[in-house]
PDB file of C-alpha atoms in Angstrom:
ATOM      1  CA  MET A   1      90.490 120.143  39.349  1.00 47.00           C
ATOM      2  CA  PRO A   2      91.059 119.584  42.813  1.00 44.00           C
ATOM      3  CA  HIS A   3      94.645 118.963  44.244  1.00 45.00           C
ATOM      4  CA  SER A   4      94.642 115.144  44.336  1.00 43.00           C
ATOM      5  CA  LYS A   5      92.878 112.779  42.120  1.00 40.00           C
ATOM      6  CA  SER A   6      92.596 110.209  44.832  1.00 43.00           C
ATOM      7  CA  ALA A   7      89.588 110.195  47.113  1.00 45.00           C
ATOM      8  CA  HIS A   8      90.625 111.638  50.571  1.00 48.00           C
ATOM      9  CA  VAL A   9      88.607 110.635  53.410  1.00 50.00           C
ATOM     10  CA  HIS A  10      88.863 112.870  56.433  1.00 54.00           C
ATOM     11  CA  THR A  11      88.749 111.264  59.934  1.00 60.00           C
ATOM     12  CA  ARG A  12      86.879 113.396  62.154  1.00 63.00           C
ATOM     13  CA  LYS A  13      88.584 114.090  65.466  1.00 77.00           C
ATOM     14  CA  ARG A  14      86.011 116.121  66.960  1.00 86.00           C
ATOM     15  CA  LEU A  15      82.549 114.856  68.016  1.00 89.00           C
ATOM     16  CA  TYR A  16      81.029 118.258  68.779  1.00 91.00           C
ATOM     17  CA  ILE A  17      81.356 120.548  65.630  1.00 91.00           C
ATOM     18  CA  ASN A  18      78.293 122.765  65.462  1.00 90.00           C
ATOM     19  CA  PRO A  19      77.008 124.248  68.711  1.00 92.00           C
ATOM     20  CA  ASP A  20      73.818 125.496  67.031  1.00 93.00           C
ATOM     21  CA  ILE A  21      72.666 122.225  65.703  1.00 93.00           C
ATOM     22  CA  GLN A  22      74.271 119.743  67.962  1.00 95.00           C
ATOM     23  CA  GLY A  23      73.794 121.950  71.100  1.00 95.00           C
ATOM     24  CA  GLY A  24      70.159 122.078  70.091  1.00 95.00           C
ATOM     25  CA  LEU A  25      69.786 118.467  69.642  1.00 95.00           C
ATOM     26  CA  ILE A  26      71.465 117.737  73.029  1.00 96.00           C
ATOM     27  CA  THR A  27      69.267 120.438  74.733  1.00 97.00           C
ATOM     28  CA  ARG A  28      66.229 118.756  73.355  1.00 96.00           C
ATOM     29  CA  THR A  29      67.499 115.330  74.373  1.00 96.00           C
ATOM     30  CA  LEU A  30      67.762 116.624  77.920  1.00 97.00           C
ATOM     31  CA  VAL A  31      64.398 118.285  77.942  1.00 97.00           C
ATOM     32  CA  HIS A  32      62.756 115.199  76.589  1.00 97.00           C
ATOM     33  CA  TRP A  33      64.517 112.885  79.135  1.00 97.00           C
ATOM     34  CA  LEU A  34      63.539 115.356  82.031  1.00 96.00           C
ATOM     35  CA  LEU A  35      59.944 115.307  80.761  1.00 97.00           C
ATOM     36  CA  TYR A  36      59.847 111.538  80.508  1.00 95.00           C
ATOM     37  CA  MET A  37      61.340 111.152  84.027  1.00 94.00           C
ATOM     38  CA  THR A  38      58.832 113.689  85.595  1.00 93.00           C
ATOM     39  CA  ALA A  39      56.054 112.166  83.767  1.00 95.00           C
ATOM     40  CA  ALA A  40      56.955 108.739  84.985  1.00 91.00           C
ATOM     41  CA  LEU A  41      57.240 109.906  88.530  1.00 90.00           C
ATOM     42  CA  ILE A  42      54.081 111.579  88.429  1.00 90.00           C
ATOM     43  CA  THR A  43      52.325 108.426  87.125  1.00 90.00           C
ATOM     44  CA  VAL A  44      53.808 106.374  89.870  1.00 89.00           C
ATOM     45  CA  ALA A  45      52.649 108.874  92.480  1.00 88.00           C
ATOM     46  CA  ILE A  46      49.205 108.882  91.105  1.00 88.00           C
ATOM     47  CA  TRP A  47      49.241 105.050  90.915  1.00 88.00           C
ATOM     48  CA  ILE A  48      50.260 104.648  94.497  1.00 88.00           C
ATOM     49  CA  ALA A  49      47.697 107.284  95.613  1.00 87.00           C
ATOM     50  CA  TYR A  50      45.008 105.524  93.767  1.00 87.00           C
ATOM     51  CA  ARG A  51      46.030 102.352  95.527  1.00 87.00           C
ATOM     52  CA  ASN A  52      46.411 103.569  98.930  1.00 85.00           C
ATOM     53  CA  HIS A  53      43.993 106.577  99.129  1.00 82.00           C
ATOM     54  CA  ASP A  54      44.129 106.586 102.954  1.00 85.00           C
ATOM     55  CA  ALA A  55      47.931 106.904 103.226  1.00 82.00           C
ATOM     56  CA  SER A  56      49.609 109.962 104.654  1.00 88.00           C
ATOM     57  CA  ILE A  57      51.301 112.133 102.089  1.00 86.00           C
ATOM     58  CA  LEU A  58      54.837 111.286 103.700  1.00 90.00           C
ATOM     59  CA  THR A  59      54.053 107.544 103.401  1.00 89.00           C
ATOM     60  CA  MET A  60      52.962 107.916  99.749  1.00 85.00           C
ATOM     61  CA  ALA A  61      56.254 109.965  98.975  1.00 86.00           C
ATOM     62  CA  GLN A  62      58.447 107.226 100.510  1.00 90.00           C
ATOM     63  CA  GLU A  63      56.519 104.609  98.416  1.00 88.00           C
ATOM     64  CA  VAL A  64      56.873 106.485  95.236  1.00 87.00           C
ATOM     65  CA  LEU A  65      60.589 107.001  95.822  1.00 88.00           C
ATOM     66  CA  SER A  66      61.192 103.412  96.690  1.00 89.00           C
ATOM     67  CA  ASN A  67      59.095 102.073  93.678  1.00 85.00           C
ATOM     68  CA  TYR A  68      60.654 104.968  91.317  1.00 89.00           C
ATOM     69  CA  ALA A  69      64.122 104.556  92.558  1.00 92.00           C
ATOM     70  CA  PRO A  70      65.157 101.661  90.035  1.00 92.00           C
ATOM     71  CA  ASN A  71      63.653 103.897  87.050  1.00 91.00           C
ATOM     72  CA  LEU A  72      65.612 106.831  88.208  1.00 92.00           C
ATOM     73  CA  ILE A  73      68.936 105.110  88.407  1.00 95.00           C
ATOM     74  CA  ALA A  74      68.518 103.435  84.990  1.00 96.00           C
ATOM     75  CA  GLY A  75      67.536 106.748  83.628  1.00 95.00           C
ATOM     76  CA  VAL A  76      70.550 108.563  85.069  1.00 95.00           C
ATOM     77  CA  VAL A  77      72.889 105.698  83.918  1.00 97.00           C
ATOM     78  CA  LEU A  78      71.360 105.837  80.357  1.00 96.00           C
ATOM     79  CA  LEU A  79      71.261 109.597  79.901  1.00 97.00           C
ATOM     80  CA  PRO A  80      75.121 110.015  79.023  1.00 97.00           C
ATOM     81  CA  LEU A  81      74.725 107.160  76.581  1.00 97.00           C
ATOM     82  CA  PHE A  82      71.703 108.867  74.883  1.00 96.00           C
ATOM     83  CA  LEU A  83      73.701 112.115  74.678  1.00 96.00           C
ATOM     84  CA  TYR A  84      76.795 110.556  73.198  1.00 96.00           C
ATOM     85  CA  ASP A  85      74.652 108.731  70.654  1.00 95.00           C
ATOM     86  CA  GLN A  86      73.078 111.971  69.748  1.00 95.00           C
ATOM     87  CA  LEU A  87      76.464 113.525  69.225  1.00 94.00           C
ATOM     88  CA  ARG A  88      77.708 110.653  67.241  1.00 92.00           C
ATOM     89  CA  PHE A  89      74.478 110.661  64.942  1.00 92.00           C
ATOM     90  CA  SER A  90      74.443 114.394  64.417  1.00 93.00           C
ATOM     91  CA  ASN A  91      78.198 114.476  63.635  1.00 90.00           C
ATOM     92  CA  ARG A  92      77.489 112.196  60.533  1.00 86.00           C
ATOM     93  CA  MET A  93      75.422 115.251  59.275  1.00 88.00           C
ATOM     94  CA  VAL A  94      77.030 118.079  60.728  1.00 91.00           C
ATOM     95  CA  GLY A  95      80.585 117.100  60.114  1.00 86.00           C
ATOM     96  CA  LEU A  96      80.125 116.536  56.324  1.00 85.00           C
ATOM     97  CA  ILE A  97      78.397 120.003  55.968  1.00 90.00           C
ATOM     98  CA  TYR A  98      81.257 121.378  57.839  1.00 90.00           C
ATOM     99  CA  ARG A  99      83.720 119.806  55.437  1.00 88.00           C
ATOM    100  CA  LEU A 100      81.714 120.811  52.363  1.00 91.00           C
ATOM    101  CA  ARG A 101      81.639 124.554  53.722  1.00 92.00           C
ATOM    102  CA  GLN A 102      85.355 124.602  54.147  1.00 92.00           C
ATOM    103  CA  GLU A 103      85.677 123.269  50.559  1.00 91.00           C
ATOM    104  CA  ILE A 104      83.236 125.747  49.170  1.00 92.00           C
ATOM    105  CA  ARG A 105      85.162 128.750  50.769  1.00 93.00           C
ATOM    106  CA  LYS A 106      88.395 127.413  49.216  1.00 92.00           C
ATOM    107  CA  LEU A 107      86.747 126.994  45.925  1.00 90.00           C
ATOM    108  CA  THR A 108      85.123 130.574  46.025  1.00 89.00           C
ATOM    109  CA  GLY A 109      88.417 132.052  47.227  1.00 90.00           C
ATOM    110  CA  GLY A 110      90.175 130.850  44.098  1.00 86.00           C
ATOM    111  CA  GLU A 111      92.089 128.083  45.975  1.00 85.00           C
ATOM    112  CA  GLY A 112      92.383 124.435  44.942  1.00 83.00           C
ATOM    113  CA  VAL A 113      90.089 122.057  46.694  1.00 86.00           C
ATOM    114  CA  GLN A 114      90.402 118.419  47.477  1.00 84.00           C
ATOM    115  CA  ARG A 115      88.059 116.099  46.013  1.00 88.00           C
ATOM    116  CA  LEU A 116      85.469 115.210  48.660  1.00 88.00           C
ATOM    117  CA  ARG A 117      84.577 111.597  49.843  1.00 85.00           C
ATOM    118  CA  PHE A 118      82.716 111.359  52.959  1.00 85.00           C
ATOM    119  CA  ARG A 119      82.979 108.544  55.413  1.00 83.00           C
ATOM    120  CA  ASP A 120      81.008 105.569  54.722  1.00 82.00           C
ATOM    121  CA  GLN A 121      78.650 106.099  57.801  1.00 83.00           C
ATOM    122  CA  ASP A 122      78.025 109.812  56.860  1.00 84.00           C
ATOM    123  CA  HIS A 123      74.523 110.831  55.412  1.00 82.00           C
ATOM    124  CA  TRP A 124      74.201 112.242  51.875  1.00 84.00           C
ATOM    125  CA  PRO A 125      77.251 110.546  50.253  1.00 83.00           C
ATOM    126  CA  GLU A 126      75.922 111.838  46.858  1.00 88.00           C
ATOM    127  CA  LEU A 127      76.556 115.425  48.162  1.00 90.00           C
ATOM    128  CA  ALA A 128      80.150 114.755  47.858  1.00 89.00           C
ATOM    129  CA  GLU A 129      79.923 113.636  44.232  1.00 91.00           C
ATOM    130  CA  GLU A 130      77.714 116.733  43.413  1.00 92.00           C
ATOM    131  CA  PHE A 131      80.285 119.059  45.010  1.00 92.00           C
ATOM    132  CA  ASN A 132      83.184 117.288  43.040  1.00 92.00           C
ATOM    133  CA  ARG A 133      81.398 117.782  39.745  1.00 93.00           C
ATOM    134  CA  LEU A 134      80.776 121.480  40.677  1.00 91.00           C
ATOM    135  CA  ALA A 135      84.219 122.071  41.725  1.00 91.00           C
ATOM    136  CA  GLU A 136      85.498 120.514  38.492  1.00 90.00           C
ATOM    137  CA  MET A 137      83.136 122.818  36.612  1.00 90.00           C
ATOM    138  CA  ALA A 138      84.398 125.873  38.466  1.00 87.00           C
ATOM    139  CA  VAL A 139      87.991 125.037  37.876  1.00 84.00           C
ATOM    140  CA  ASN A 140      87.395 124.386  34.298  1.00 86.00           C
ATOM    141  CA  ASN A 141      85.614 127.808  33.835  1.00 84.00           C
ATOM    142  CA  ARG A 142      88.458 129.700  35.381  1.00 77.00           C
ATOM    143  CA  ARG A 143      90.930 128.523  32.628  1.00 68.00           C
TER     144      ARG A 143
END
């Protein structure tokens, strides 16, 4: 069957593996963040306009910015953390699929494959065992 009988666990060095999936998640997170920040700003503006309906637009704009500034600062500070967390979380799915595809290519190319074992925090650990059984069957059928 596979080259080594011991379970080999890869430590992924790259966090950003799949631009289609991970890039899409990052883009969606950015869009959601921008929509939230815009909605919050508009809500604050409406609230201030409701409370001070006789104030000038300039006065209301200044009050909106002064009331909204802490939320804006918090949002800007938190955004990189949200994006990093999104990359880490998606890496637990995308990374294992990347490894699985590499081993499938080796197997279909007639090369020996390593026994797969995903990292403890990866999703779908049973996928590795299912691949290992399939690889063993494929190697046995070649003999």
